[in-house]
């Protein structure tokens, strides 16, 4: 409504913006023509996928692998959230942020590896420590992936690319949330391990592909 009022008062015609499907097509076309931007968008999706996996499998993992209850579940979530916030505050320091520049794939691979290590935990105390470390890596990887996307995408298309990246992230989430249904016999520990390995392999392959696209 404010836009309509201001455009009329200024005698300016409001520009027509493309709807969801045309905008998504434009974003996809841009990403296909810019390998680094495509790699960054997929990396954002993978970073959020790590968090989606943990939220999906943690209740069953606490019950079956750690023989815990809602108290242990809450403790894991609380410590991981606190550790993640602390990690974001630390990497927000300019000198540290500069050192971590261009290390998004490495951080995300480490986040995937943290899922594998967490799947091997049998003791609640060990699980809390590993989950704290994992929480740090997950939060830093997500922030780094989002920040890297902003640096490689043109400002004129960043909005559409971010919207398309959100759709891509939702697609990853849809596939992940179907895992327990598609593999009903697999334990949460096994799914943690498989997903962590898959994310590490995907990020490694994506990083190599992105470097191969660089002009020589």
Coordinates of N, CA and C in Angstrom, one line a residue:
X1 N 0.8 -1.2 0.0 CA 0.0 0.0 0.0 C 0.9 1.3 0.0
X2 N 1.9 1.2 0.8 CA 2.8 2.4 0.8 C 3.5 2.6 -0.5
X3 N 3.8 1.5 -1.2 CA 4.4 1.7 -2.5 C 3.4 2.3 -3.5
X4 N 2.2 1.9 -3.4 CA 1.2 2.5 -4.3 C 1.0 4.0 -4.1
X5 N 1.0 4.4 -2.8 CA 0.8 5.8 -2.4 C 1.9 6.6 -2.9
X6 N 3.2 6.1 -2.6 CA 4.3 6.9 -3.0 C 4.5 7.0 -4.5
X7 N 4.2 5.9 -5.2 CA 4.3 6.0 -6.7 C 3.3 6.9 -7.3
X8 N 2.1 7.0 -6.7 CA 1.1 7.9 -7.2 C 1.4 9.3 -6.9
X9 N 1.9 9.6 -5.7 CA 2.2 10.9 -5.3 C 3.4 11.5 -6.1
X10 N 4.3 10.6 -6.5 CA 5.4 11.0 -7.3 C 5.2 10.9 -8.7
X11 N 4.0 10.5 -9.1 CA 3.6 10.3 -10.5 C 4.6 9.4 -11.2
X12 N 4.9 8.3 -10.5 CA 5.9 7.3 -11.0 C 5.1 6.0 -11.1
X13 N 5.2 5.3 -12.2 CA 4.6 4.0 -12.4 C 5.4 2.9 -11.8
X14 N 4.8 2.1 -11.0 CA 5.5 1.0 -10.3 C 5.9 0.0 -11.3
X15 N 7.1 -0.5 -11.2 CA 7.6 -1.5 -12.2 C 7.0 -2.8 -12.0
X16 N 6.8 -3.5 -13.1 CA 6.3 -4.9 -13.0 C 7.4 -5.9 -12.7
X17 N 7.2 -6.6 -11.6 CA 8.2 -7.6 -11.2 C 7.7 -9.0 -11.6
X18 N 8.6 -9.9 -12.0 CA 8.2 -11.2 -12.5 C 7.7 -12.0 -11.3
X19 N 6.8 -12.9 -11.6 CA 6.2 -13.8 -10.6 C 7.2 -14.9 -10.2
X20 N 6.8 -15.8 -9.4 CA 7.7 -16.8 -8.8 C 8.4 -17.6 -9.9
X21 N 7.6 -18.2 -10.8 CA 8.1 -19.1 -11.8 C 9.1 -18.4 -12.7
X22 N 8.7 -17.3 -13.3 CA 9.7 -16.6 -14.2 C 10.9 -16.1 -13.5
X23 N 10.8 -15.7 -12.2 CA 11.9 -15.2 -11.4 C 12.8 -16.4 -11.1
X24 N 12.3 -17.6 -10.8 CA 13.1 -18.8 -10.6 C 13.8 -19.2 -11.8
X25 N 13.1 -19.1 -13.0 CA 13.8 -19.4 -14.2 C 15.0 -18.5 -14.5
X26 N 14.8 -17.2 -14.2 CA 15.9 -16.3 -14.5 C 17.0 -16.6 -13.5
X27 N 16.7 -16.9 -12.3 CA 17.8 -17.2 -11.3 C 18.5 -18.5 -11.7
X28 N 17.8 -19.5 -12.2 CA 18.4 -20.7 -12.6 C 19.3 -20.5 -13.8
X29 N 18.8 -19.7 -14.8 CA 19.6 -19.4 -16.0 C 20.9 -18.7 -15.6
X30 N 20.8 -17.8 -14.6 CA 22.0 -17.0 -14.2 C 23.0 -18.0 -13.5
X31 N 22.5 -18.9 -12.7 CA 23.4 -19.8 -12.0 C 24.0 -20.8 -12.9
X32 N 23.3 -21.2 -13.9 CA 23.9 -22.2 -14.9 C 25.0 -21.5 -15.7
X33 N 24.9 -20.2 -15.9 CA 26.0 -19.5 -16.6 C 27.1 -19.0 -15.7
X34 N 26.9 -19.1 -14.4 CA 28.0 -18.7 -13.5 C 28.3 -19.8 -12.5
X35 N 29.3 -20.7 -12.8 CA 29.6 -21.8 -12.0 C 29.8 -21.5 -10.5
X36 N 30.6 -20.4 -10.3 CA 30.9 -20.1 -8.9 C 29.6 -19.7 -8.1
X37 N 28.7 -19.0 -8.7 CA 27.5 -18.7 -8.1 C 26.6 -19.9 -7.8
X38 N 26.6 -20.8 -8.8 CA 25.9 -22.1 -8.6 C 26.4 -22.9 -7.5
X39 N 27.8 -23.0 -7.4 CA 28.4 -23.7 -6.4 C 28.1 -23.1 -5.0
X40 N 28.1 -21.8 -4.9 CA 27.8 -21.1 -3.7 C 26.3 -21.4 -3.2
X41 N 25.4 -21.4 -4.2 CA 24.0 -21.6 -3.9 C 23.8 -23.0 -3.4
X42 N 24.4 -24.0 -4.0 CA 24.3 -25.4 -3.6 C 25.0 -25.6 -2.2
X43 N 26.0 -24.9 -2.0 CA 26.7 -24.9 -0.7 C 25.8 -24.4 0.5
X44 N 25.1 -23.3 0.2 CA 24.1 -22.8 1.2 C 23.1 -23.9 1.5
X45 N 22.6 -24.6 0.5 CA 21.6 -25.7 0.7 C 22.2 -26.8 1.5
X46 N 23.4 -27.2 1.2 CA 24.1 -28.2 2.0 C 24.3 -27.8 3.5
X47 N 24.7 -26.5 3.7 CA 24.9 -26.1 5.0 C 23.6 -26.2 5.9
X48 N 22.5 -25.8 5.3 CA 21.2 -25.9 6.0 C 20.8 -27.4 6.1
X49 N 21.2 -28.2 5.2 CA 20.9 -29.6 5.2 C 21.5 -30.3 6.5
X50 N 22.7 -29.9 6.9 CA 23.3 -30.4 8.1 C 22.5 -30.2 9.3
X51 N 21.9 -28.9 9.4 CA 21.1 -28.6 10.5 C 19.8 -29.4 10.5
X52 N 19.2 -29.5 9.3 CA 18.0 -30.3 9.1 C 18.1 -31.7 9.6
X53 N 19.3 -32.3 9.2 CA 19.6 -33.7 9.6 C 19.6 -33.9 11.1
X54 N 20.3 -32.9 11.8 CA 20.4 -33.1 13.2 C 19.0 -32.9 13.9
X55 N 18.2 -32.0 13.4 CA 16.9 -31.8 14.0 C 16.0 -33.0 13.8
X56 N 16.2 -33.6 12.7 CA 15.3 -34.8 12.3 C 15.7 -36.0 13.2
X57 N 16.9 -36.3 13.3 CA 17.4 -37.6 13.9 C 17.7 -37.5 15.3
X58 N 17.9 -36.3 15.9 CA 18.4 -36.3 17.3 C 17.4 -36.9 18.3
X59 N 16.1 -36.7 18.3 CA 15.3 -37.4 19.3 C 15.4 -38.9 19.3
X60 N 15.4 -39.5 18.1 CA 15.6 -41.0 18.1 C 16.9 -41.4 18.5
X61 N 18.0 -40.6 18.1 CA 19.3 -41.0 18.5 C 19.5 -40.9 20.0
X62 N 19.0 -39.9 20.6 CA 19.1 -39.8 22.1 C 18.4 -41.0 22.8
X63 N 17.3 -41.4 22.2 CA 16.5 -42.5 22.9 C 17.2 -43.9 22.6
X64 N 17.6 -44.1 21.4 CA 18.0 -45.5 21.0 C 19.5 -45.7 21.3
X65 N 20.3 -44.7 20.9 CA 21.8 -44.9 21.0 C 22.4 -44.4 22.3
X66 N 21.8 -43.4 22.9 CA 22.3 -42.9 24.2 C 21.5 -43.3 25.4
X67 N 20.3 -44.0 25.1 CA 19.4 -44.4 26.2 C 19.0 -43.2 27.1
X68 N 18.8 -42.0 26.5 CA 18.5 -40.8 27.2 C 17.0 -40.5 27.2
X69 N 16.7 -39.3 27.7 CA 15.3 -38.9 27.7 C 15.3 -37.4 27.3
X70 N 14.2 -36.8 27.5 CA 14.0 -35.4 27.1 C 15.0 -34.4 27.7
X71 N 15.4 -34.8 28.9 CA 16.4 -34.0 29.6 C 17.7 -33.9 28.9
X72 N 18.2 -35.1 28.4 CA 19.4 -35.1 27.6 C 19.3 -34.4 26.3
X73 N 18.1 -34.6 25.7 CA 17.8 -34.0 24.4 C 17.9 -32.5 24.5
X74 N 17.3 -31.9 25.6 CA 17.3 -30.5 25.8 C 18.7 -30.0 26.1
X75 N 19.5 -30.8 26.9 CA 20.9 -30.4 27.2 C 21.7 -30.3 25.9
X76 N 21.5 -31.3 25.0 CA 22.3 -31.3 23.7 C 21.9 -30.1 22.9
X77 N 20.7 -29.8 22.8 CA 20.2 -28.6 22.0 C 20.7 -27.3 22.6
X78 N 20.6 -27.2 23.9 CA 21.0 -26.0 24.6 C 22.5 -25.7 24.5
X79 N 23.3 -26.8 24.7 CA 24.8 -26.6 24.6 C 25.2 -26.3 23.2
X80 N 24.6 -27.0 22.2 CA 25.0 -26.7 20.8 C 24.6 -25.3 20.4
X81 N 23.4 -24.8 20.8 CA 23.0 -23.5 20.5 C 24.0 -22.4 21.1
X82 N 24.3 -22.7 22.4 CA 25.2 -21.7 23.1 C 26.6 -21.7 22.4
X83 N 27.1 -22.9 22.1 CA 28.4 -23.0 21.5 C 28.4 -22.4 20.1
X84 N 27.3 -22.6 19.4 CA 27.2 -22.0 18.0 C 27.2 -20.5 18.1
X85 N 26.5 -19.9 19.0 CA 26.4 -18.5 19.2 C 27.8 -17.9 19.5
X86 N 28.5 -18.6 20.4 CA 29.9 -18.2 20.8 C 30.8 -18.3 19.6
X87 N 30.7 -19.3 18.8 CA 31.5 -19.5 17.6 C 31.3 -18.3 16.6
X88 N 30.0 -18.0 16.4 CA 29.7 -16.9 15.5 C 30.2 -15.6 16.0
X89 N 30.2 -15.4 17.3 CA 30.8 -14.1 17.9 C 32.3 -14.1 17.6
X90 N 32.9 -15.2 17.8 CA 34.4 -15.2 17.6 C 34.8 -15.0 16.1
X91 N 34.1 -15.7 15.2 CA 34.5 -15.5 13.8 C 34.0 -14.2 13.3
X92 N 33.2 -13.5 14.0 CA 32.8 -12.1 13.6 C 33.9 -11.1 13.8
X93 N 35.0 -11.5 14.6 CA 36.1 -10.6 14.7 C 36.8 -10.4 13.4
X94 N 37.1 -9.2 13.0 CA 37.6 -9.0 11.7 C 38.9 -9.8 11.3
X95 N 39.8 -9.9 12.2 CA 41.1 -10.6 11.9 C 40.8 -12.1 11.7
X96 N 39.9 -12.7 12.5 CA 39.6 -14.1 12.4 C 38.8 -14.3 11.1
X97 N 37.9 -13.4 10.8 CA 37.0 -13.6 9.6 C 37.9 -13.5 8.4
X98 N 39.0 -12.7 8.4 CA 39.9 -12.6 7.3 C 40.6 -13.9 7.1
X99 N 41.0 -14.5 8.1 CA 41.8 -15.8 8.0 C 40.9 -16.9 7.5
X100 N 39.6 -16.8 7.8 CA 38.6 -17.9 7.4 C 38.1 -17.6 6.0
X101 N 38.5 -16.6 5.3 CA 38.0 -16.3 4.0 C 38.4 -17.4 3.0
X102 N 37.4 -17.8 2.2 CA 37.6 -18.9 1.2 C 37.8 -20.2 1.8
X103 N 37.4 -20.4 3.0 CA 37.5 -21.7 3.7 C 36.1 -22.4 3.9
X104 N 35.1 -21.9 3.2 CA 33.7 -22.4 3.4 C 33.7 -23.9 3.1
X105 N 34.2 -24.4 2.0 CA 34.1 -25.8 1.8 C 34.8 -26.7 2.9
X106 N 35.9 -26.2 3.4 CA 36.6 -26.9 4.5 C 35.8 -27.0 5.7
X107 N 35.2 -25.8 6.1 CA 34.3 -25.8 7.3 C 33.1 -26.7 7.1
X108 N 32.5 -26.7 5.9 CA 31.4 -27.5 5.7 C 31.7 -29.0 5.7
X109 N 32.9 -29.4 5.1 CA 33.3 -30.8 5.2 C 33.5 -31.2 6.6
X110 N 34.1 -30.3 7.4 CA 34.3 -30.6 8.9 C 33.0 -30.8 9.6
X111 N 32.0 -30.0 9.2 CA 30.6 -30.1 9.7 C 30.0 -31.5 9.4
X112 N 30.2 -31.9 8.1 CA 29.8 -33.2 7.8 C 30.5 -34.3 8.5
X113 N 31.8 -34.2 8.7 CA 32.5 -35.1 9.5 C 32.1 -35.2 10.9
X114 N 31.6 -34.0 11.5 CA 31.1 -34.0 12.8 C 29.9 -34.9 13.0
X115 N 29.1 -35.0 12.0 CA 27.9 -35.9 12.0 C 28.4 -37.4 12.2
X116 N 29.5 -37.7 11.5 CA 30.0 -39.1 11.5 C 30.5 -39.4 12.9
X117 N 31.3 -38.4 13.5 CA 31.8 -38.6 14.9 C 30.7 -38.7 15.9
X118 N 29.7 -37.8 15.7 CA 28.6 -37.8 16.7 C 27.8 -39.2 16.6
X119 N 27.7 -39.8 15.4 CA 27.0 -41.0 15.3 C 27.7 -42.2 16.1
X120 N 29.0 -42.0 16.4 CA 29.7 -43.0 17.1 C 29.7 -42.9 18.6
X121 N 29.1 -41.8 19.1 CA 29.0 -41.5 20.5 C 28.1 -42.5 21.2
X122 N 28.5 -43.1 22.3 CA 27.7 -44.0 23.1 C 27.5 -43.5 24.5
X123 N 28.3 -42.6 24.9 CA 28.2 -42.0 26.3 C 27.6 -40.6 26.2
X124 N 26.6 -40.3 27.0 CA 26.0 -38.9 27.0 C 27.0 -37.8 27.2
X125 N 28.0 -38.0 28.0 CA 29.0 -36.9 28.2 C 29.8 -36.7 26.9
X126 N 30.2 -37.8 26.3 CA 30.9 -37.6 25.0 C 30.0 -37.0 23.9
X127 N 28.8 -37.4 23.9 CA 27.8 -36.9 23.0 C 27.6 -35.3 23.1
X128 N 27.6 -34.9 24.4 CA 27.5 -33.4 24.6 C 28.6 -32.7 24.1
X129 N 29.9 -33.2 24.3 CA 31.1 -32.5 23.9 C 31.1 -32.5 22.3
X130 N 30.8 -33.6 21.7 CA 30.8 -33.7 20.2 C 29.7 -32.8 19.6
X131 N 28.6 -32.8 20.3 CA 27.5 -31.9 19.8 C 27.8 -30.5 19.9
X132 N 28.5 -30.1 20.9 CA 29.0 -28.7 21.0 C 29.9 -28.3 19.9
X133 N 30.9 -29.2 19.6 CA 31.8 -28.9 18.5 C 31.0 -28.9 17.2
X134 N 30.1 -29.8 17.0 CA 29.3 -29.8 15.8 C 28.5 -28.6 15.7
X135 N 27.9 -28.1 16.8 CA 27.1 -26.9 16.7 C 27.9 -25.7 16.3
X136 N 29.1 -25.6 16.7 CA 30.0 -24.5 16.3 C 30.2 -24.6 14.8
X137 N 30.6 -25.8 14.3 CA 30.8 -26.0 12.9 C 29.6 -25.7 12.0
X138 N 28.4 -26.2 12.5 CA 27.2 -26.0 11.7 C 26.9 -24.5 11.5
X139 N 27.0 -23.8 12.6 CA 26.6 -22.4 12.6 C 27.6 -21.5 11.8
X140 N 28.9 -21.8 11.9 CA 29.9 -21.1 11.2 C 29.8 -21.4 9.7
X141 N 29.5 -22.7 9.4 CA 29.4 -23.1 8.0 C 28.2 -22.4 7.3
X142 N 27.1 -22.3 8.0 CA 25.9 -21.7 7.5 C 26.2 -20.2 7.2
X143 N 26.8 -19.5 8.2 CA 27.1 -18.1 8.0 C 28.1 -17.9 6.9
X144 N 29.1 -18.7 6.9 CA 30.1 -18.6 5.8 C 29.5 -18.8 4.4
X145 N 28.6 -19.8 4.3 CA 28.0 -20.1 3.0 C 27.1 -19.0 2.6
X146 N 26.4 -18.4 3.5 CA 25.5 -17.3 3.1 C 26.3 -16.1 2.7
X147 N 27.4 -15.8 3.5 CA 28.3 -14.7 3.2 C 29.0 -14.8 1.8
X148 N 29.4 -16.1 1.5 CA 30.1 -16.3 0.3 C 29.2 -16.1 -0.9
X149 N 27.9 -16.5 -0.7 CA 26.9 -16.3 -1.8 C 26.8 -14.8 -2.2
X150 N 26.8 -14.0 -1.2 CA 26.7 -12.5 -1.4 C 27.8 -12.0 -2.2
X151 N 29.0 -12.6 -2.0 CA 30.2 -12.0 -2.7 C 30.4 -12.4 -4.1
X152 N 29.7 -13.5 -4.5 CA 29.9 -14.0 -5.9 C 28.7 -13.8 -6.8
X153 N 27.6 -13.3 -6.3 CA 26.4 -13.1 -7.1 C 26.3 -11.6 -7.4
X154 N 25.9 -11.2 -8.6 CA 25.7 -9.8 -9.0 C 24.6 -9.2 -8.1
X155 N 24.8 -8.0 -7.8 CA 23.8 -7.3 -6.9 C 22.4 -7.2 -7.6
X156 N 22.4 -7.2 -9.0 CA 21.1 -7.0 -9.7 C 20.3 -8.3 -9.6
X157 N 20.9 -9.4 -9.3 CA 20.2 -10.7 -9.3 C 20.2 -11.4 -8.0
X158 N 20.8 -10.7 -7.0 CA 21.0 -11.4 -5.7 C 19.6 -11.8 -5.0
X159 N 18.6 -11.0 -5.2 CA 17.3 -11.3 -4.6 C 16.7 -12.6 -5.2
X160 N 16.7 -12.7 -6.5 CA 16.2 -13.8 -7.2 C 17.0 -15.1 -6.9
X161 N 18.3 -14.9 -6.8 CA 19.2 -16.1 -6.5 C 19.0 -16.5 -5.1
X162 N 18.8 -15.6 -4.1 CA 18.5 -16.0 -2.8 C 17.2 -16.7 -2.6
X163 N 16.2 -16.2 -3.4 CA 14.9 -16.9 -3.4 C 15.0 -18.3 -4.0
X164 N 15.7 -18.4 -5.1 CA 15.9 -19.8 -5.6 C 16.7 -20.7 -4.7
X165 N 17.7 -20.1 -4.0 CA 18.4 -20.9 -3.1 C 17.6 -21.4 -1.9
X166 N 16.6 -20.6 -1.5 CA 15.6 -21.0 -0.5 C 14.8 -22.2 -1.0
X167 N 14.4 -22.2 -2.2 CA 13.7 -23.3 -2.8 C 14.6 -24.6 -2.9
X168 N 15.9 -24.3 -3.2 CA 16.8 -25.4 -3.3 C 17.0 -26.0 -1.9
X169 N 17.1 -25.2 -0.9 CA 17.3 -25.6 0.5 C 16.0 -26.4 0.9
X170 N 14.9 -26.0 0.5 CA 13.6 -26.7 0.9 C 13.6 -28.1 0.2
X171 N 14.2 -28.1 -1.0 CA 14.3 -29.4 -1.7 C 15.2 -30.4 -1.0
X172 N 16.3 -29.9 -0.5 CA 17.2 -30.7 0.3 C 16.5 -31.2 1.6
X173 N 15.7 -30.3 2.2 CA 15.0 -30.7 3.4 C 13.9 -31.7 3.2
X174 N 13.2 -31.6 2.0 CA 12.2 -32.6 1.7 C 12.8 -34.0 1.5
X175 N 14.0 -34.1 0.9 CA 14.6 -35.4 0.7 C 15.1 -35.9 2.0
X176 N 15.6 -35.1 2.9 CA 16.1 -35.5 4.2 C 15.0 -36.0 5.1
X177 N 13.9 -35.3 5.1 CA 12.8 -35.7 6.0 C 12.1 -37.0 5.5
X178 N 12.4 -37.4 4.3 CA 11.8 -38.7 3.8 C 12.8 -39.8 4.1
X179 N 14.0 -39.6 4.5 CA 14.9 -40.6 4.8 C 14.4 -41.7 5.7
X180 N 13.8 -41.4 6.9 CA 13.3 -42.5 7.7 C 12.3 -43.3 7.1
X181 N 11.5 -42.7 6.2 CA 10.4 -43.4 5.5 C 11.0 -44.3 4.4
X182 N 12.0 -43.8 3.7 CA 12.6 -44.6 2.6 C 13.5 -45.7 3.1
X183 N 14.1 -45.5 4.3 CA 15.0 -46.5 4.8 C 14.5 -46.8 6.3
X184 N 13.4 -47.5 6.4 CA 12.8 -47.6 7.7 C 13.6 -48.5 8.7
X185 N 14.5 -49.4 8.1 CA 15.3 -50.2 9.0 C 16.6 -49.6 9.5
X186 N 17.0 -48.5 9.0 CA 18.2 -47.9 9.4 C 18.1 -47.1 10.7
X187 N 19.1 -47.2 11.5 CA 19.1 -46.5 12.8 C 19.5 -45.1 12.6
X188 N 19.2 -44.2 13.6 CA 19.6 -42.8 13.5 C 21.1 -42.6 13.4
X189 N 21.9 -43.5 14.1 CA 23.3 -43.4 14.0 C 23.8 -43.7 12.6
X190 N 23.2 -44.7 12.0 CA 23.6 -45.0 10.6 C 23.3 -43.9 9.6
X191 N 22.1 -43.3 9.8 CA 21.7 -42.2 8.9 C 22.6 -41.0 9.1
X192 N 23.0 -40.7 10.4 CA 23.9 -39.6 10.7 C 25.2 -39.9 9.9
X193 N 25.7 -41.1 10.0 CA 27.0 -41.4 9.3 C 26.9 -41.3 7.8
X194 N 25.9 -41.8 7.2 CA 25.7 -41.8 5.8 C 25.5 -40.3 5.3
X195 N 24.7 -39.6 6.0 CA 24.5 -38.2 5.6 C 25.8 -37.3 5.7
X196 N 26.5 -37.5 6.8 CA 27.7 -36.8 7.0 C 28.7 -37.1 5.9
X197 N 28.8 -38.4 5.6 CA 29.8 -38.8 4.5 C 29.3 -38.2 3.2
X198 N 28.0 -38.2 2.9 CA 27.5 -37.7 1.6 C 27.7 -36.2 1.5
X199 N 27.5 -35.5 2.6 CA 27.8 -34.0 2.5 C 29.2 -33.7 2.3
X200 N 30.1 -34.4 3.0 CA 31.5 -34.2 2.8 C 32.0 -34.5 1.3
X201 N 31.4 -35.6 0.8 CA 31.8 -35.9 -0.6 C 31.2 -34.9 -1.6
X202 N 30.0 -34.5 -1.4 CA 29.3 -33.5 -2.2 C 30.1 -32.2 -2.2
X203 N 30.4 -31.7 -1.0 CA 31.1 -30.4 -0.9 C 32.5 -30.5 -1.6
X204 N 33.2 -31.7 -1.3 CA 34.5 -31.8 -1.9 C 34.4 -31.9 -3.4
X205 N 33.5 -32.6 -4.0 CA 33.3 -32.7 -5.4 C 32.9 -31.3 -6.0
X206 N 32.0 -30.6 -5.3 CA 31.6 -29.3 -5.8 C 32.7 -28.3 -5.8
X207 N 33.6 -28.4 -4.8 CA 34.7 -27.5 -4.7 C 35.7 -27.8 -5.9
X208 N 35.9 -29.0 -6.1 CA 36.8 -29.4 -7.3 C 36.3 -29.0 -8.6
X209 N 34.9 -29.2 -8.7 CA 34.3 -28.7 -10.0 C 34.3 -27.2 -10.2
X210 N 34.1 -26.5 -9.1 CA 34.2 -25.0 -9.2 C 35.6 -24.5 -9.5
X211 N 36.6 -25.2 -9.0 CA 38.0 -24.8 -9.3 C 38.3 -25.1 -10.8
X212 N 37.7 -26.2 -11.3 CA 38.0 -26.6 -12.7 C 37.3 -25.6 -13.7
X213 N 36.3 -24.9 -13.2 CA 35.6 -24.0 -14.1 C 36.3 -22.6 -14.2
X214 N 37.4 -22.4 -13.3 CA 38.1 -21.2 -13.3 C 38.8 -21.0 -14.6
X215 N 38.8 -19.8 -15.2 CA 39.6 -19.6 -16.4 C 41.1 -19.7 -16.2
X216 N 41.7 -20.4 -17.1 CA 43.2 -20.6 -16.9 C 43.9 -19.5 -17.5

